[in-house]
Every structure is written in structure tokens, then in C-alpha cells.
Coordinates of C-alpha atoms in Angstrom, one line a residue:
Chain O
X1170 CA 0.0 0.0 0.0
X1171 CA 1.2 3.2 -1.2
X1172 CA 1.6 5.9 2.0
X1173 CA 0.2 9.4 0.9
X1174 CA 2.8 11.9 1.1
X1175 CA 4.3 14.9 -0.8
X1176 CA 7.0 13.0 -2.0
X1177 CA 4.2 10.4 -3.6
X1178 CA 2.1 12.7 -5.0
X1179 CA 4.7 14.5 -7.1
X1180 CA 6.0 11.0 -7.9
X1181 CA 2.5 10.3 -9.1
X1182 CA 1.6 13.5 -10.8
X1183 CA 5.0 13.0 -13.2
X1184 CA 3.9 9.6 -13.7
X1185 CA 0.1 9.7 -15.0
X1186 CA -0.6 8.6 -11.0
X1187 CA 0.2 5.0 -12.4
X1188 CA 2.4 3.5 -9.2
X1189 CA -0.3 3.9 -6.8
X1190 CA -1.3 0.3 -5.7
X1191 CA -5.0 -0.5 -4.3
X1192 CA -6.4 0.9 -0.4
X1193 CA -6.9 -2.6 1.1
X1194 CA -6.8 -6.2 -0.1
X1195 CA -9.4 -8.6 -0.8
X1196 CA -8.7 -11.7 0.5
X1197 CA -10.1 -15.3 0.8
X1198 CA -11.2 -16.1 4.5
X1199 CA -8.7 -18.1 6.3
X1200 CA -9.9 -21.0 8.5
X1201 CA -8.5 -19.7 12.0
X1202 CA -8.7 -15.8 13.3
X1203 CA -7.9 -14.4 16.7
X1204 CA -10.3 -12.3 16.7
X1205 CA -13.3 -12.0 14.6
X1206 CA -15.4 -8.5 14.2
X1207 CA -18.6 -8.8 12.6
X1208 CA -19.9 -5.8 11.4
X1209 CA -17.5 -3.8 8.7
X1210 CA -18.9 -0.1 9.6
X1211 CA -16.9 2.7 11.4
X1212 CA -16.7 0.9 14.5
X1213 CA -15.8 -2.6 13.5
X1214 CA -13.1 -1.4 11.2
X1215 CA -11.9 0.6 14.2
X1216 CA -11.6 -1.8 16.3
X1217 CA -10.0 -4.3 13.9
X1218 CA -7.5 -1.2 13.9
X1219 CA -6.7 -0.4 17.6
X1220 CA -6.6 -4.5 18.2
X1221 CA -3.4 -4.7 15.7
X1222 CA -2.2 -1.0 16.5
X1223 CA -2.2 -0.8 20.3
X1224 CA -2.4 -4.8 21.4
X1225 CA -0.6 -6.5 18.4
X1226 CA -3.4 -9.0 17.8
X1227 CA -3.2 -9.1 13.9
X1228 CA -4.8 -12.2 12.9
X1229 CA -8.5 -10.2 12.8
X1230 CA -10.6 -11.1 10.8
X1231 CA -13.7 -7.7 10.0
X1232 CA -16.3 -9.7 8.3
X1233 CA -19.1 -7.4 6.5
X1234 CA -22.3 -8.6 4.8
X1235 CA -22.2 -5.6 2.3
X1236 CA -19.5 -3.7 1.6
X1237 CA -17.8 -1.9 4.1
X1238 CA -18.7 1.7 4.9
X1239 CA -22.4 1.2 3.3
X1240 CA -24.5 0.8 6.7
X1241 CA -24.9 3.5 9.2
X1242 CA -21.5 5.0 8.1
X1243 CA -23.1 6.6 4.9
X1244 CA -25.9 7.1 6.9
X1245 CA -25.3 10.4 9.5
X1246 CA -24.7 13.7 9.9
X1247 CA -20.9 13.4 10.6
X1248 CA -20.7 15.7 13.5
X1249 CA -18.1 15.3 16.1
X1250 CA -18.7 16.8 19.4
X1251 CA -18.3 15.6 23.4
X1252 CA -21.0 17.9 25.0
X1253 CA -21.8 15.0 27.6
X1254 CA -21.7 15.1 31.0
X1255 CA -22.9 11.9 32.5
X1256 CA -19.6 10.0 34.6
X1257 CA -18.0 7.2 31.4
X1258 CA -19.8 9.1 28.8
X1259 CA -17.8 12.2 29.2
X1260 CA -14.3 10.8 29.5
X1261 CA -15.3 8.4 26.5
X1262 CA -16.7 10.9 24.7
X1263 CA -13.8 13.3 24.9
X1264 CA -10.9 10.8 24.3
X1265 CA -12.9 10.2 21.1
X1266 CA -12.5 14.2 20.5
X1267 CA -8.9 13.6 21.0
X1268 CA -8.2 10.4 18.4
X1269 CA -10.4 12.6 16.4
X1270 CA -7.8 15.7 16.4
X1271 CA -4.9 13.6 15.2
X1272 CA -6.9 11.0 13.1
X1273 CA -5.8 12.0 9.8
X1274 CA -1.8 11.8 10.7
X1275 CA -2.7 8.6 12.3
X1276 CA -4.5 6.7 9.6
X1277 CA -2.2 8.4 6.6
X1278 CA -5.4 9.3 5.3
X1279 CA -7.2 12.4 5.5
X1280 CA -10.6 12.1 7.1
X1281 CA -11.0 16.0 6.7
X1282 CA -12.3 16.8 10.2
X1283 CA -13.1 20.0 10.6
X1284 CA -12.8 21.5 14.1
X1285 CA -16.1 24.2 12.9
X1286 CA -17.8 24.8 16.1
X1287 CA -21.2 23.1 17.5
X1288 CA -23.3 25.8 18.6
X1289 CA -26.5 24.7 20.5
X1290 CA -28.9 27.2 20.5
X1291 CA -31.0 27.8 23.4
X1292 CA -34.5 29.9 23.3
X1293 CA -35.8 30.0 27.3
X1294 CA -34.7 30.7 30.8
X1295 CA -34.9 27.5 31.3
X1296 CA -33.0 25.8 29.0
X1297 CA -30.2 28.4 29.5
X1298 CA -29.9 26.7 32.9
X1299 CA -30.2 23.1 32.2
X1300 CA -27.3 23.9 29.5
X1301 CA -25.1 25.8 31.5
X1302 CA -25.1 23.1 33.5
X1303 CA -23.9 20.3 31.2
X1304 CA -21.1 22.8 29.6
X1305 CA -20.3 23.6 33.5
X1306 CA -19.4 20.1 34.1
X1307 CA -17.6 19.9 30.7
X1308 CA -15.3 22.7 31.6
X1309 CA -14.7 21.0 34.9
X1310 CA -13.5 18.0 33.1
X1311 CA -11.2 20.3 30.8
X1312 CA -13.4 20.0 27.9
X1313 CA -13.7 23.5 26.0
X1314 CA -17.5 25.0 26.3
X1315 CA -18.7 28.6 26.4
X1316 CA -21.9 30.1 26.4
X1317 CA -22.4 32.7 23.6
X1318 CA -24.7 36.1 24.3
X1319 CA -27.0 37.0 21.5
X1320 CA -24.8 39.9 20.3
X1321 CA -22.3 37.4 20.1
X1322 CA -23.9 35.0 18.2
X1323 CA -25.5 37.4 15.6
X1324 CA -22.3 38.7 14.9
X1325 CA -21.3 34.7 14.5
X1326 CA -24.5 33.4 12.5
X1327 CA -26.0 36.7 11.1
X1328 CA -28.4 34.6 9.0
X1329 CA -30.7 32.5 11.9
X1330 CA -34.0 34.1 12.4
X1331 CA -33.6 36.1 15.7
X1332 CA -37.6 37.2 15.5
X1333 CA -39.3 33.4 16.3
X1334 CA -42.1 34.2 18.6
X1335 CA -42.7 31.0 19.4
X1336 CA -38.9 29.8 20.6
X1337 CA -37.1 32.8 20.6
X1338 CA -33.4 32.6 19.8
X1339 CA -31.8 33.7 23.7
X1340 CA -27.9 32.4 22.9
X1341 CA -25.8 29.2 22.0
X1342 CA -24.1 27.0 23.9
X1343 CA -20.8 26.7 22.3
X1344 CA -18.4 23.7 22.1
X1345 CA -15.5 25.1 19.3
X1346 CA -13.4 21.9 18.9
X1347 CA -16.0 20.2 17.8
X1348 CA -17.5 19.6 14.0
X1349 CA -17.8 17.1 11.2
X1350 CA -15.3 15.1 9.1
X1351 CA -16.2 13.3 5.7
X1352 CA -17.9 9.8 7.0
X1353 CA -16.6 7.5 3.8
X1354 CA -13.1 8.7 4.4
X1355 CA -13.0 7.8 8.1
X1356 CA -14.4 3.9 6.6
X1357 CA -11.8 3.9 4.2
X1358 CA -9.0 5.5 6.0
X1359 CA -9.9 2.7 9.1
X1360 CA -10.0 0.1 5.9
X1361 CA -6.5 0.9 4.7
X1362 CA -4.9 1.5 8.0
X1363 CA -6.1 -1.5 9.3
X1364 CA -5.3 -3.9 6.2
X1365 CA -2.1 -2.5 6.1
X1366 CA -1.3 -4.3 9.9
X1367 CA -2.5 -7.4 8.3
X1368 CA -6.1 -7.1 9.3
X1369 CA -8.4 -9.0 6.5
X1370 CA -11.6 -6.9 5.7
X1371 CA -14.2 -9.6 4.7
X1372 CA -16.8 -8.0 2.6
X1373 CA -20.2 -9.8 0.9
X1374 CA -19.8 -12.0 3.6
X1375 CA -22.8 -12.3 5.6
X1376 CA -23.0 -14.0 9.1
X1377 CA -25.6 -16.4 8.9
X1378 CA -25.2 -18.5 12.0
X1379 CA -22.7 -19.7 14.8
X1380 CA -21.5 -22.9 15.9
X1381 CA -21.8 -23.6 19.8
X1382 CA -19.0 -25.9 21.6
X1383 CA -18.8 -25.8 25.4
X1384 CA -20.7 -22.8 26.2
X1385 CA -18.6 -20.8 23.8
X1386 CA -18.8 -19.9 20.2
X1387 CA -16.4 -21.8 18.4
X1388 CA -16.7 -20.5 15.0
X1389 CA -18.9 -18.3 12.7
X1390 CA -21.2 -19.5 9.5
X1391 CA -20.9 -16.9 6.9
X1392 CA -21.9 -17.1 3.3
X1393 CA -18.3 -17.1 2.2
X1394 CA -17.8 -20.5 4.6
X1395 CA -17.3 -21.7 8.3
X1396 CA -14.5 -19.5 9.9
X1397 CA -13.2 -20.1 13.2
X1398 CA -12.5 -17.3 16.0
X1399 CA -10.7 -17.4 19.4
X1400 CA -12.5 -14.1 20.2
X1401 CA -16.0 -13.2 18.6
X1402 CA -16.8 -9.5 18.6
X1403 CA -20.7 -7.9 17.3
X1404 CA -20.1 -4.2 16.1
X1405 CA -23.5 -4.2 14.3
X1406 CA -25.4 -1.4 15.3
X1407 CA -29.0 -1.6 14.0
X1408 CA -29.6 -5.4 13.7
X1409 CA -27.8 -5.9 17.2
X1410 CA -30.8 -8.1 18.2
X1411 CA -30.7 -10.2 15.1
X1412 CA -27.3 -11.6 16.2
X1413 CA -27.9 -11.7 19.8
X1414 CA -30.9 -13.9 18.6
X1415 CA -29.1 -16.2 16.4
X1416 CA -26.7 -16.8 19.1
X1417 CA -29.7 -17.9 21.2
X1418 CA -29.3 -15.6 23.8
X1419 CA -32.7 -13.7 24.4
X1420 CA -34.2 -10.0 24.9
X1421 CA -31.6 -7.4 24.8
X1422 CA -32.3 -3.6 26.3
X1423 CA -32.5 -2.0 22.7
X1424 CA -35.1 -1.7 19.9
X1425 CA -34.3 -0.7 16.3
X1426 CA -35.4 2.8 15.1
X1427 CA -34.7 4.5 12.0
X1428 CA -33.1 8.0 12.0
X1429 CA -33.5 10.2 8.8
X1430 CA -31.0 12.7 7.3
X1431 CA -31.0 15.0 4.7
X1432 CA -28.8 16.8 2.0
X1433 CA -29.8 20.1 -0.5
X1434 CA -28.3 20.8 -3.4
X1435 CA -25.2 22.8 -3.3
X1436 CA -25.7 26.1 -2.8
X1437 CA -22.8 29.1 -1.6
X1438 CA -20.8 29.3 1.8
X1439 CA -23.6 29.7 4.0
X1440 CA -22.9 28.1 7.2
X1441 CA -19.7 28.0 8.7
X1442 CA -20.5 26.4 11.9
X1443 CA -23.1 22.7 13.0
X1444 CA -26.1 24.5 14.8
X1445 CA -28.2 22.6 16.5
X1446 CA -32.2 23.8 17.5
X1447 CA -32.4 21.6 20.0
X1448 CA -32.2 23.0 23.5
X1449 CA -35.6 23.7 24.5
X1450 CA -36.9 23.8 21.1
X1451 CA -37.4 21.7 18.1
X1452 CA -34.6 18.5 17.5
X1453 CA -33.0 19.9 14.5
X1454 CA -29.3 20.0 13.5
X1455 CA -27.5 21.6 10.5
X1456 CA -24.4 21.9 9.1
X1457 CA -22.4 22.3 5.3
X1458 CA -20.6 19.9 3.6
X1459 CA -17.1 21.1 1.5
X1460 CA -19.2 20.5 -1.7
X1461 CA -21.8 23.2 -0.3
X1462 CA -24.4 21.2 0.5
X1463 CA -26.7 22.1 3.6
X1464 CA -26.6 18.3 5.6
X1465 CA -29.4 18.3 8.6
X1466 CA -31.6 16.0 10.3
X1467 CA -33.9 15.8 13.1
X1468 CA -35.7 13.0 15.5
X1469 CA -36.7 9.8 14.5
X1470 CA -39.9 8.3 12.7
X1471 CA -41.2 7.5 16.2
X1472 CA -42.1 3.8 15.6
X1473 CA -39.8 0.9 15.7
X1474 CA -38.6 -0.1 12.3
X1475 CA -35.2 -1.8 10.3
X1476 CA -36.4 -0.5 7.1
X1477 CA -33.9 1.8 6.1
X1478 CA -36.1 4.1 4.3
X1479 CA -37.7 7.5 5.8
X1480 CA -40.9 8.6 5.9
X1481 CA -43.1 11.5 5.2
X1482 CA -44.2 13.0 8.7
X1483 CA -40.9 13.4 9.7
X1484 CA -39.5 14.8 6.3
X1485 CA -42.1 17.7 6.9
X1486 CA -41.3 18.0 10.6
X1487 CA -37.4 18.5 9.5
X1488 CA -38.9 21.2 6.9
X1489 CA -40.3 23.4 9.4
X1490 CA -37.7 23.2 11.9
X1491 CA -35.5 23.9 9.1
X1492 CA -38.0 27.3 8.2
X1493 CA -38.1 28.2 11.9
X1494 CA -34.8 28.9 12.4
X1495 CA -33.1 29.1 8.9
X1496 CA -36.2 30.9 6.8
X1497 CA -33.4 31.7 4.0
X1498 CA -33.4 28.0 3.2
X1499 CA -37.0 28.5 2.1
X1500 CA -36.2 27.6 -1.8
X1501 CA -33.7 25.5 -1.5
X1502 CA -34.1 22.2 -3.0
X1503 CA -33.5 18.6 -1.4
X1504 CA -31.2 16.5 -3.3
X1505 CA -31.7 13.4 -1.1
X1506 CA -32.6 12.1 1.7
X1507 CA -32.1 8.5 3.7
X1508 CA -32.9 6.7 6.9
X1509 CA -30.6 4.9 8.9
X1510 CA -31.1 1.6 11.5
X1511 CA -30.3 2.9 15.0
X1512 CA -29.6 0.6 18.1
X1513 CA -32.1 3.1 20.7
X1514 CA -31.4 1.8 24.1
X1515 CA -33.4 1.7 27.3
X1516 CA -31.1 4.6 28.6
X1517 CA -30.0 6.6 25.7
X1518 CA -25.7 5.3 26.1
X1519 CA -24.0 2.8 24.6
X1520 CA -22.8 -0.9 25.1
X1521 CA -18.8 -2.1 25.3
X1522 CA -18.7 -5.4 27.4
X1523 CA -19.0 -8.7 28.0
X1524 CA -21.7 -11.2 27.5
X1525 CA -23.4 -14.2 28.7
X1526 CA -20.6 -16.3 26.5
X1527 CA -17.0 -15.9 27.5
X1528 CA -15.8 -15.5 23.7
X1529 CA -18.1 -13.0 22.8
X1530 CA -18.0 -9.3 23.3
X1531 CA -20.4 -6.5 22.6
X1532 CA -21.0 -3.1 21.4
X1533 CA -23.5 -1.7 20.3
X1534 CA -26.3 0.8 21.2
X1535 CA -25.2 4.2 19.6
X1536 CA -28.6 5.2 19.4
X1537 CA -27.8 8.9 17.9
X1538 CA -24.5 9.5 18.3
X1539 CA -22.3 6.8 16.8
X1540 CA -20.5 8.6 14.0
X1541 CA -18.5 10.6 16.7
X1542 CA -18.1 7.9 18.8
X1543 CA -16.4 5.5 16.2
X1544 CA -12.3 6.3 17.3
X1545 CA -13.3 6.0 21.2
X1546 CA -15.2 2.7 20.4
X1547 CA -12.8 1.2 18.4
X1548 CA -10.1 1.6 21.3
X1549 CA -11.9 0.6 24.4
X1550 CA -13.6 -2.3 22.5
X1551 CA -10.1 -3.5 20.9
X1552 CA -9.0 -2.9 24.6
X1553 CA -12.0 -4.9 25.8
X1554 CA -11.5 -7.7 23.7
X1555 CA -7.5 -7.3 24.2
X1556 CA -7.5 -7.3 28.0
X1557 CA -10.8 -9.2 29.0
X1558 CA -11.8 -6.1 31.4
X1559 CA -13.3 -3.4 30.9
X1560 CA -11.0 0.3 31.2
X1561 CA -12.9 2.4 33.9
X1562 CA -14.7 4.3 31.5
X1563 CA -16.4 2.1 30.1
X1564 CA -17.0 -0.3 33.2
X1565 CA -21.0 0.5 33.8
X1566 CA -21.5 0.3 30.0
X1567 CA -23.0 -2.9 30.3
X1568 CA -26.1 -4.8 30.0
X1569 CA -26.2 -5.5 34.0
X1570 CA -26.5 -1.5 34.8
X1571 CA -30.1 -1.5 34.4
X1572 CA -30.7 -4.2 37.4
X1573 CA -28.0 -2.9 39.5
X1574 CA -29.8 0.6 39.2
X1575 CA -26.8 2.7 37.4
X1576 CA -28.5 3.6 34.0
X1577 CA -26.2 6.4 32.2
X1578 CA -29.0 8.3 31.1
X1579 CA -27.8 11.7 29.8
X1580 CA -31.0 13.0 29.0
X1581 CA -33.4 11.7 32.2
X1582 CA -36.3 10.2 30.1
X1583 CA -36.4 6.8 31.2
X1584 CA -37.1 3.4 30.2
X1585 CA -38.3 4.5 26.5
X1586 CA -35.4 3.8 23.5
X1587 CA -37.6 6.4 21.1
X1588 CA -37.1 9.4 23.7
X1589 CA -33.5 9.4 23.9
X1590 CA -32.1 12.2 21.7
Chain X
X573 CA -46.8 7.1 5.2
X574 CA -48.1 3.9 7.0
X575 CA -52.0 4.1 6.8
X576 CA -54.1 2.4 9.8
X577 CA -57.4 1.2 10.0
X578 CA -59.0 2.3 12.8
X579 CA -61.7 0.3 13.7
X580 CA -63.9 3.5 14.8
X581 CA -62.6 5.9 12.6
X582 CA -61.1 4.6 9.3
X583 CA -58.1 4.5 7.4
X584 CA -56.1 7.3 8.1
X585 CA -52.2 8.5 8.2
X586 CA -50.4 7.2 10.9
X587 CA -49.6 10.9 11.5
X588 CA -52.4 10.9 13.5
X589 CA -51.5 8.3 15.5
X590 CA -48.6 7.7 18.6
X591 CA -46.6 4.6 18.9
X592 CA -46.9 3.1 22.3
X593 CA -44.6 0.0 21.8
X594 CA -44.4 -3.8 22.5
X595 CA -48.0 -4.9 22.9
X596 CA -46.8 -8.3 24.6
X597 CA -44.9 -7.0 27.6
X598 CA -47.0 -8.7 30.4
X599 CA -45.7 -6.8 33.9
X600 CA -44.2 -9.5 36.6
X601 CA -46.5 -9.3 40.1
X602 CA -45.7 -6.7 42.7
X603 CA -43.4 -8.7 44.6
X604 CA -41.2 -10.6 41.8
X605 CA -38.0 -10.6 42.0
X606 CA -35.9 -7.7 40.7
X607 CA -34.7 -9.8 37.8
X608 CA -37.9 -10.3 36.4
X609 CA -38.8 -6.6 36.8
X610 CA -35.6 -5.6 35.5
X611 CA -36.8 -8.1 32.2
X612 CA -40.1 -7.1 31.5
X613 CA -39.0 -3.0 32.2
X614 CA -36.1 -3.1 30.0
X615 CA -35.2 -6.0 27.5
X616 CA -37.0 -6.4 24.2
X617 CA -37.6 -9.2 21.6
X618 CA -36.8 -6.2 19.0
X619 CA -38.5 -8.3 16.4
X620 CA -37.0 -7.7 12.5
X621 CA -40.4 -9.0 10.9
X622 CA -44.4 -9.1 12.2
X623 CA -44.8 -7.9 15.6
X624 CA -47.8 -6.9 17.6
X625 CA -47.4 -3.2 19.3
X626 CA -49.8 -0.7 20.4
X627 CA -50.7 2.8 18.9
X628 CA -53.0 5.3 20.8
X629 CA -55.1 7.6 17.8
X630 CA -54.2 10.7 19.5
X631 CA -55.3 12.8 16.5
X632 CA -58.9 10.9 16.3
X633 CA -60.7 8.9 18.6
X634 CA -58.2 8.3 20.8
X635 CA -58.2 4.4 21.1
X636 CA -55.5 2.5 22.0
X637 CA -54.9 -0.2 19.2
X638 CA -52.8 -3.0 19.1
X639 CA -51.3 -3.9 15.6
X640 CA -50.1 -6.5 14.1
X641 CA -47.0 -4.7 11.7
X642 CA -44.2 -6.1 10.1
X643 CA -41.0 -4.2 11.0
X644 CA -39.3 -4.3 7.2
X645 CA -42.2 -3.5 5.2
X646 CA -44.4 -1.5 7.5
X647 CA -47.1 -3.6 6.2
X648 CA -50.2 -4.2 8.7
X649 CA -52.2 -7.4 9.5
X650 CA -54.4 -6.7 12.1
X651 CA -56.0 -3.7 14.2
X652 CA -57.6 -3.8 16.7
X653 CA -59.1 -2.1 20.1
X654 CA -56.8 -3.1 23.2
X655 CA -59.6 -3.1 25.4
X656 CA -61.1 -6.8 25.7
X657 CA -64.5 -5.0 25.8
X658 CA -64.0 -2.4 23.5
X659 CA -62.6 -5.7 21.1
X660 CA -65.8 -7.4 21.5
X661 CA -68.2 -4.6 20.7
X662 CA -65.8 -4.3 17.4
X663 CA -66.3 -8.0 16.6
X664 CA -70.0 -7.8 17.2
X665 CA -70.7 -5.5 15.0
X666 CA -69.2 -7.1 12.0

């Protein structure tokens, strides 16, 4: 594999870019693996990553029923932020800010984040509070967050509509190293970095059953043939419950929901920052893509679904948050727009850990948030799987904390997957 | 849009509706063990195919229904009345 670097481009450019040789190999499955990771999204090629990077396990398999990148990896917003402020999610969170800010070097592949700002807009006295709060007990964490006044944020965004009646615009709350990055280059530059360690990325190899010895899973059935694992690892968000099914293992603490998103045709620079209407207000979040395209989404469909196709309600919901608080988009056109298969849990935060069988380990349950989360899950998961305990900050992110009482629930709306945002 | 047959109003959107949820959670007795509880409260089959689930037409008549509804096509089998006695008047009247 070719390393991209200035000395390879120019080499390239003289030579009709003929010497560069392909991102990642496409191998036969061998019979044995360490480790296998099913599921070939962000978080799966992540962890395939971090298990050869930072624990030399290099004999991982990433099996993928599609191709790799083509789930919920095509399927978000791509912002980046660690606003959280529940104990585990915050330190998680944040380190994931941090693989974030060097990702690019890391990988040898340029995932373009862009550091834009997240600006949460807040529109009551309320909500102000409630806020503060959170981005109080970021700062005491060391996390950067700032409150912007209203002179301060129409001198920022000029363009928002200051005169909504109904949720008046009050001020933001501001986290500036946060933003978006380009979601196929983070697949692709996991892919290559990963297959470069020796890693083999399995694609149009679909899992279709496992073979039980001793209490443990011994190896996987896949339409591509039986392949053995030492270590069996589900990074499937979406269709969690499917697998945890087919290994016979029951109920599990999330239900499926699909989550819509949206793109406009290109228009101008427009937005230079991701604004959310959310606090207090509407769900709604927006941002601009490098080709000029306004990207935004909103809440879910509101019923329990693994089609991955959005529908109409919610398209005209996202419309008029969209009008309430950017009423220049009014003519803009939508170019597309798609739904993607989240894992919604019973408490809104996710699941790295250990499972009823001593060979398998899970994560899963992004509801919302997994794009950002993808560096942080890969390395506490490969650590996970590496180490056989989990690191501290992800040690109540397991299926047990809802009978021992210590649900992580950021947002405080209970038992309902559908009402964590 | 998913359209529902409300058994007192019609077939309308399913804007006008609210999804409860799982329709076959049956809640443990008072003093079950917190295990059970803990099961009925917070795991789910999280079927990928037919499942029955209630929806409450807010916008209408405001019944709770229970609906049979396949997960991956949206398409629906069945609706009909939660209520047992609400169910029965339903059927009689066919």
C-alpha cells in the first residue's frame, strides 16, 4: 500500500498517478482468526485497527455482509462533538474528541475533520440553565465549552432568524473543537490503515449462524464459509438483536429505530458552523458539507422499524424546523434524503462489554451518536477484547446496569429507546 | 406514510397516531423478583419481521390499538381495540 505523502504525490503527478497500488486487499477467508469483528462499519473497522495498533493482535478477521462503509457509516450527519456530561460518557466521549484531532496523521489518510464549532442554540430561561449546566461540568473536566450572548452569536451566525415568537433565539451553547469530518473517508482510511497491519476486511460475507462448543462460540457461518475465532466480537449497530438472537441468547435492552437525514443541493458558503435547534426547542441540527451542501436531520420516525427508508411525517417536521430557524433556506431544494437503522437503548448510552458467553464481546447501542463515537469505540472495544476487562470508563456500560440501578441516562427520560435524543 | 385502520374511525395516516410500543410486555406481580422486573422493564424481543405493538389515535378517537405490523415493510395485519370489551363490541358489530 502506497503511503500518501508529498514525495508520492509529485512522484505520481510525473507519472500519470500510475504506481499507486489498491487501499486494502481482498482476500479469501482463512480457517482460523484471533479475533473476529462482525460488522464492517466505522466501528468494526476501528476496532480491527486499535486490536493490531495498540495490542498487536493481527490475525482479525472484519467480516461485512455488504461492503464496508455502506451501513450507518453513509448514513449520519458526521458531527463530532463531546458535549456529555454523565460519569464514562464524558471521559469516552472526549478521548474520542482527542483520536479525532490527530486521526488524519494517524490513519495516513485524510478524514477532513473539521474543528467548525457546535453551537446549540437555546430559546428559554430554562433551557439556559439546564445547559449551563452540562457545559459547566464539561469545563470541569477540561473539555472547551462557552456560552455565547445574542450579540455574540449574531455577529457569528447573522443569517438564523432572531424574531421566532414562538422559541425565541436567547444564545448558544458553544463547544469550538467540535465539528464534522467526511464519513466515507473515516471507513476507508480505518480500511487501509487496518489492512495494512495485516487485518483481512471480509466483505459480501454475511453472518448467517454460529456454531456452539462448550458454552462458547467456536466458529462463525458466513456465506463465504465456516471461519473459526478465538475471540467473537458484534459491532453491528442496528440489527444488534438479530445476532444476539441467532446466538440464542434472548431479549436485549434496545429496539431498532430509523433516524433520517437530509442533504440540499449545493448552494454558496452559507454556514460555517453545525447549529443545533435543540435545546428547549425543536430536534434539528444543520451543518455544510465542503461541496456546499446544507446536511441536517432531526428526531426519529417515532415507531420501531429496520427498514432503512424514511418517511413522510418526519421529512415535513425537519422542513419546518428547518423554516423556523433558517427561513433563507426556504427555496432550497432537497437532493436526497435517507434513513438509517439505529440501536435506541433503554437509557439513551451505549454498550462495550462482555456477554453471557465468554468468547463474545459487545458493542452496540449508539442510538444517535455513533459517528462521533467510532475512534473511542474502536479503542476501548479492541481494549475490551484485548484485555478481558473493561477500562474504567467504560466499566458501567453494560447490560447488568439496568438491574443494579446505574443507568447512564444523559437525558433523564427513562425506560423509552424512542425518547432518547 | 403507513396508513391504519382504525376500527372506529377509518383509514387514516399514521400521523395521527402515537406509537406506544411492544404490545406483549406482560408486567411480573408486585413482589417478583428484581430480575424479572428488570426483564419485563427493560429487554426487548426487538422483532426484525411481524410484531404486535400498540398505537393510541391521538389525533382521532383516541383508542389504544394493538397492531399487528411487520418491522421491514411496515405492512399491517391486524388492528384492533386493546380493550377486551372495546374488542368485543368491534367484533359484534361485523
Amino acid at each position: 500500500m502506497t503511503k500518501f505523502n508529498a514525495w508520492n504525490v509529485i512522484k505520481n503527478g510525473l507519472n500519470g498517478q500510475s504506481y499507486w497500488t489498491r487501499q486494502w486487499r481482498d482476500p479469501e477467508p482463512k480457517k482460523n482468526y484471533d479475533v473476529i469483528i462482525i460488522g464492517g462499519g466505522l466501528h468494526g473497522l476501528a476496532t480491527a485497527y486499535y486490536l493490531a495498533k495498540n495490542h498487536n493482535i493481527k490475525n482479525v478477521a472484519v467480516v461485512e455482509k455488504g461492503w464496508i462503509g455502506g451501513g450507518n457509516a453513509g448514513r449520519n450527519t458526521t458531527i463530532v462533538r463531546s458535549n456529555y456530561m454523565m460519569p464514562g460518557n464524558h471521559e469516552f466521549y472526549e478521548h474520542s474528541l482527542k483520536l479525532w484531532e490527530n486521526l488524519s496523521h494517524d490513519l495516513n489518510y485524510n478524514v477532513m475533520f473539521s474543528q467548525r464549532a457546535h453551537v446549540s442554540l437555546f430559546h428559554s430561561p430554562g433551557a439556559k440553565d439546564s445547559v449551563s449546566r452540562t457545559y459547566n461540568i464539561m469545563r470541569l473536566h477540561g473539555t472547551d465549552a462557552e456560552l455565547w450572548d445574542l450579540t455574540k452569536l449574531k455577529k457569528k451566525i447573522p443569517h438564523l432568524n432572531y424574531n421566532n415568537s414562538r422559541f425565541p433565539i436567547l444564545g448558544a451553547a458553544v463547544q469550538k473543537r467540535a465539528g464534522n469530518a467526511r464519513h466515507d473517508a473515516v471507513a476507508w482510511g480505518y480500511a487501509r490503515a487496518a489492512d495494512t497491519l495485516g487485518v483481512d476486511i471480509l466483505q459480501n460475507c454475511e453472518v448467517t449462524g454460529f456454531t456452539r462448543t462448550n458454552g462458547m462460540i467456536e466458529s462463525v457461518q458466513t456465506s463465504r464459509g465456516i471461519i473459526k475465532g478465538k475471540k467473537i466480537g458484534f459491532a453491528v449497530a442496528g440489527n444488534t438483536s438479530v445476532l444476539w438472537q441467532m446466538a440464542e441468547l434472548g431479549n436485549l435492552p434496545i429496539e431498532s429505530h430509523k433516524l433520517q437525514a437530509f442533504v440540499s443541493e449545493a448552494v454558496k458558503p452559507l454556514l460555517d458552523q453545525v447549529v443545533v435547534y435543540g435545546v428547549g426547542g425543536a430536534h434539528f441540527y444543520i451543518s455544510q458539507s465542503d461541496k456546499g451542501s446544507m446536511v441536517f436531520g432531526g428526531d426519529l420516525d417515532w415507531y420501531k422499524s429496520y427498514a432503512q427508508r424514511g418517511n413522510l411525517p418526519m421529512v415535513q417536521d425537519v422542513a419546518e424546523a428547518a423554516m423556523a430557524i433558517f427561513p433563507s433556506l426556504g427555496r432550497i431544494r432537497l437532493l436526497r434524503h435517507w434513513a438509517g437503522v439505529m440501536d435506541m437503548t433503554m437509557d439513551g448510552s451505549f454498550f462495550i462489554c462482555k456477554t453471557p458467553i465468554s468468547n463474545l464481546y459487545l458493542n452496540a447501542g449508539w442510538n444517535y451518536g455513533g459517528f462521533k463515537a467510532s475512534p473511542a469505540s474502536g479503542w476501548y472495544f479492541a481494549d475490551l477484547i484485548a484485555n478481558e476487562s473493561p477500562h474504567i470508563y467504560v466499566q458501567n456500560h453494560n447490560l447488568e446496569r439496568f438491574e443494579k440501578g446505574i443507568n447512564i441516562d444523559e437525558r433523564g427520560a427513562g425506560p423509552d429507546p424512542k425518547l432518547h435524543g | 406514510m403507513i396508513r391504519i385502520n382504525c376500527p372506529y374511525c377509518g383509514e387514516r395516516d399514521h400521523s395521527e397516531f402515537s406509537y406506544g410500543g411492544d404490545a406483549t410486555i406482560k408486567y411480573p406481580s408486585l413482589d417478583s423478583s428484581e430480575k424479572e422486573w428488570t426483564k419485563a422493564i427493560f429487554f426487548r424481543k426487538n422483532i426484525k419481521g411481524f410484531q404486535l405493538e400498540t398505537w393510541h389515535h391521538t389525533n382521532g378517537c383516541r383508542m389504544w390499538l394493538e397492531i399487528e405490523r411487520s418491522t421491514v415493510t411496515h405492512e399491517i395485519r391486524s388492528v384492533k381495540p386493546c380493550h377486551p370489551d372495546l374488542k368485543k363490541v368491534v367484533e359484534n358489530n361485523k
